[in-house]
Structure formats: structure tokens, C-alpha cells
């Protein structure tokens, strides 16, 4: 019965649009089943087709004429198969409600586009992911024809981007999606994952609970401390008045410490895995950048750079002046043990030796910024 009523309304509408095409009963049934499965029409359109096909006994000719007039007065820029997502009540004026919703959507779209044009890119709100539902798709299909005027008047790509972002912002406001007040982050995002935040909150709460349990074990019986201890043992048979309460407190503290250690290991495993993943990916794309990231950062001073004369005088004062050290008795023992060792021949390094060593550096070894070696 449901298929027949909807099918009759569809065939009446199709016959009015295409009077020269003959539609058979089988073709009608197949098309109606396809319409119902594919959700082409929303609930308001299906209800209108039902009323046109099989009017109820209390509907008179005036109501039928009003329905036909409503269908004829629908806005031309909105497709007949895609109405607004608001379902009008059967006793209300559906066309008036739909036109009102369309005007509200148009006003919201215009406000969103104007707001986007005057907002810098880094200050735009972050749009959430919208669920794929009939109502949301109907809102998008109703707003798409309204964008034609704005896109035709667009002068450059930046303005087109503002129009499209404003349309997306209008959709979020119409369906009531929650928007983030924080602007976009430029560059690499440094946001902490949600699961890590939750674990860190658990660790903080566990540490606070450990501190209060230790205070109670030390003799602190303030009402707030006692209340926290009772909450820590809630759901168990442990009572604060039993003789082995100190042992139970110690066991509870050890259990919390073990949980904190497990949560910390979980965070470290994620950090190590993320570091390995990023290093492997960087090794495939830019090995030089990877090697630089593995090196220790250079510590640069903030004062004036010393000249060559001051540098030579400083190190010459450390290495050229003889120094008499007051050695302990253990030096005599070491000297007597090393007396039988043959001293090594003195090594003299010439500039030719250094030039030969740096002539063919190994892989990963580079010359300095000047490309030469200077001797003092």
C-alpha cells in the first residue's frame, strides 16, 4: 500500500512533466522501489506525494488546491526533489515554512561569507567533521544553488576560497555543529593526543591520592584527608578502624605506584615508536636533514666574539707555562710500575699529513666551512 500510494503520486507528477512518455505499471513499481531505497526525497516530499495521491476523507477541494498552489510556488533555484531539511507539520503551511527556512539559510550563508572574507586565514575556526545523514546532505544540497551567484562574481582564488569556507561554516551553523574557537595552527601541529592527555590526568590524580594516603598514614586525620582515604577504599571491605589499616594503606600506595609506572611506560613506548617512525621516514626522504637532527645542538654564546690574539694568549697561558703539581704518594707507585715500559717515539704531525688525511674523507665526513686547515 505504501509503494502504491507513493507510486501514484510520482506517476501523476511524471505525467504532468512528460505527457508524451507512457509509463507501465511494472516500470512504475520499479521506480518507486528505487526511490524508496535511494532516499531521493525527504520526509516532507514523500508526505506531500501521499496527500496528492490519496487524499484523506477530511480534506476538501480547497486543501487540494492549496497543496497544488504550494507546489507551484516553490522557489525555482531549489530542486523539487531536494527540499529543506525542516519537515513541516501537515496542518501548517509547508511552503511558507520552507521559504522561511530558505531565507534563514541564505542569511546565514551571507553572514558566514562576509565574516570569512574579513578574517585572516590563521584566525579562522577549525571546522569539525560532519556526520553523513539525510538532514546534513539536504542542507548542503539546498545551499549549493545559492553559491552560484557568489562564485560567478569571484575575482581570484583567495576570494573563491573564502566563499567555499564560508559555505562550510554556514552548514556547520545551520545543523548546530560545535565549532572550535581556537584558530588554525600554522606549521607542524604540537597538540598532545587525547589518549595521552587522559593518561597524564590519571597519573596526576594517582599521585595526588598517594600524597594524601601518605599523610593519613603519618597521622594526619583532617576531614578532607579522611574523606579521600575512604573514597580510595570505596567498594572494598576495608575499614579505617580495622587493626591492619596501615598495611592496607601501604598496599594501596604500592598498587597506585605500579599503575603510574605502567602508564608512564605506555607513554614512553608511544614516544619511542613515534620517534622511530619519523626518523625512518626522514631517512627515506632527506638523509642530510636526519643526520643534522641527530647531532647535538651547538651552544652559541651571547657575548662578543674573541679575536685571534686573545684566543692564542689564553691557550698559550694554559699549555706553554710550566706548572708544578703537588702529586700524592700514589704517583710514585704508578711511576715505579711503569718504569719498565718503553716510551713511545714522539709523533710529529706536519701540514702534509693533515692534507693527506682530509683529501679523501669517508662517507659522512665533510670539510669545514672554509675548505682549508689553519695552524696557529
CSV table of N, CA, C and O in Angstrom, one decimal, residues 351 354-355 358-359 366-375:
chain,number,residue,atom,x,y,z
A,351,UNK,N,101.8,19.6,8.2
A,351,UNK,CA,100.6,20.0,7.4
A,351,UNK,C,100.4,19.0,6.2
A,351,UNK,O,99.2,18.9,5.8
A,354,UNK,N,98.2,16.2,7.5
A,354,UNK,CA,96.8,16.6,7.7
A,354,UNK,C,96.1,16.7,6.3
A,354,UNK,O,94.9,16.3,6.1
A,355,UNK,N,96.8,17.3,5.3
A,355,UNK,CA,96.2,17.4,4.0
A,355,UNK,C,95.9,16.1,3.4
A,355,UNK,O,94.9,15.8,2.7
A,358,UNK,N,92.7,14.6,5.1
A,358,UNK,CA,91.4,15.1,4.7
A,358,UNK,C,91.2,15.2,3.2
A,358,UNK,O,90.2,15.7,2.7
A,359,UNK,N,92.1,14.6,2.4
A,359,UNK,CA,92.0,14.6,1.0
A,359,UNK,C,90.8,13.8,0.5
A,359,UNK,O,90.0,14.1,-0.4
A,366,UNK,N,82.8,15.7,6.3
A,366,UNK,CA,82.9,16.8,5.4
A,366,UNK,C,84.0,17.8,5.9
A,366,UNK,O,84.4,17.7,7.1
A,367,UNK,N,84.4,18.7,5.0
A,367,UNK,CA,85.3,19.7,5.4
A,367,UNK,C,84.7,20.8,6.2
A,367,UNK,O,83.4,20.9,6.3
A,368,UNK,N,85.5,21.7,6.7
A,368,UNK,CA,84.9,22.8,7.4
A,368,UNK,C,84.3,23.9,6.4
A,368,UNK,O,84.4,23.7,5.2
A,369,UNK,N,83.8,24.9,7.0
A,369,UNK,CA,83.2,25.9,6.1
A,369,UNK,C,84.1,26.6,5.2
A,369,UNK,O,83.8,27.1,4.1
A,370,UNK,N,85.4,26.7,5.6
A,370,UNK,CA,86.4,27.4,4.8
A,370,UNK,C,87.0,26.5,3.7
A,370,UNK,O,87.6,27.0,2.8
A,371,UNK,N,87.0,25.2,4.0
A,371,UNK,CA,87.6,24.3,3.0
A,371,UNK,C,89.0,24.1,3.2
A,371,UNK,O,89.7,23.4,2.3
A,372,UNK,N,89.7,24.7,4.2
A,372,UNK,CA,91.1,24.6,4.4
A,372,UNK,C,91.4,24.4,5.9
A,372,UNK,O,90.5,24.5,6.7
A,373,UNK,N,92.7,24.2,6.2
A,373,UNK,CA,93.1,23.9,7.5
A,373,UNK,C,94.1,25.1,7.9
A,373,UNK,O,95.0,25.4,7.2
A,374,UNK,N,93.9,25.7,9.1
A,374,UNK,CA,94.7,26.7,9.5
A,374,UNK,C,95.5,26.3,10.7
A,374,UNK,O,95.0,25.5,11.6
A,375,UNK,N,96.7,26.6,10.9
A,375,UNK,CA,97.6,26.2,12.0
A,375,UNK,C,98.0,27.5,12.8
A,375,UNK,O,98.3,28.5,12.1
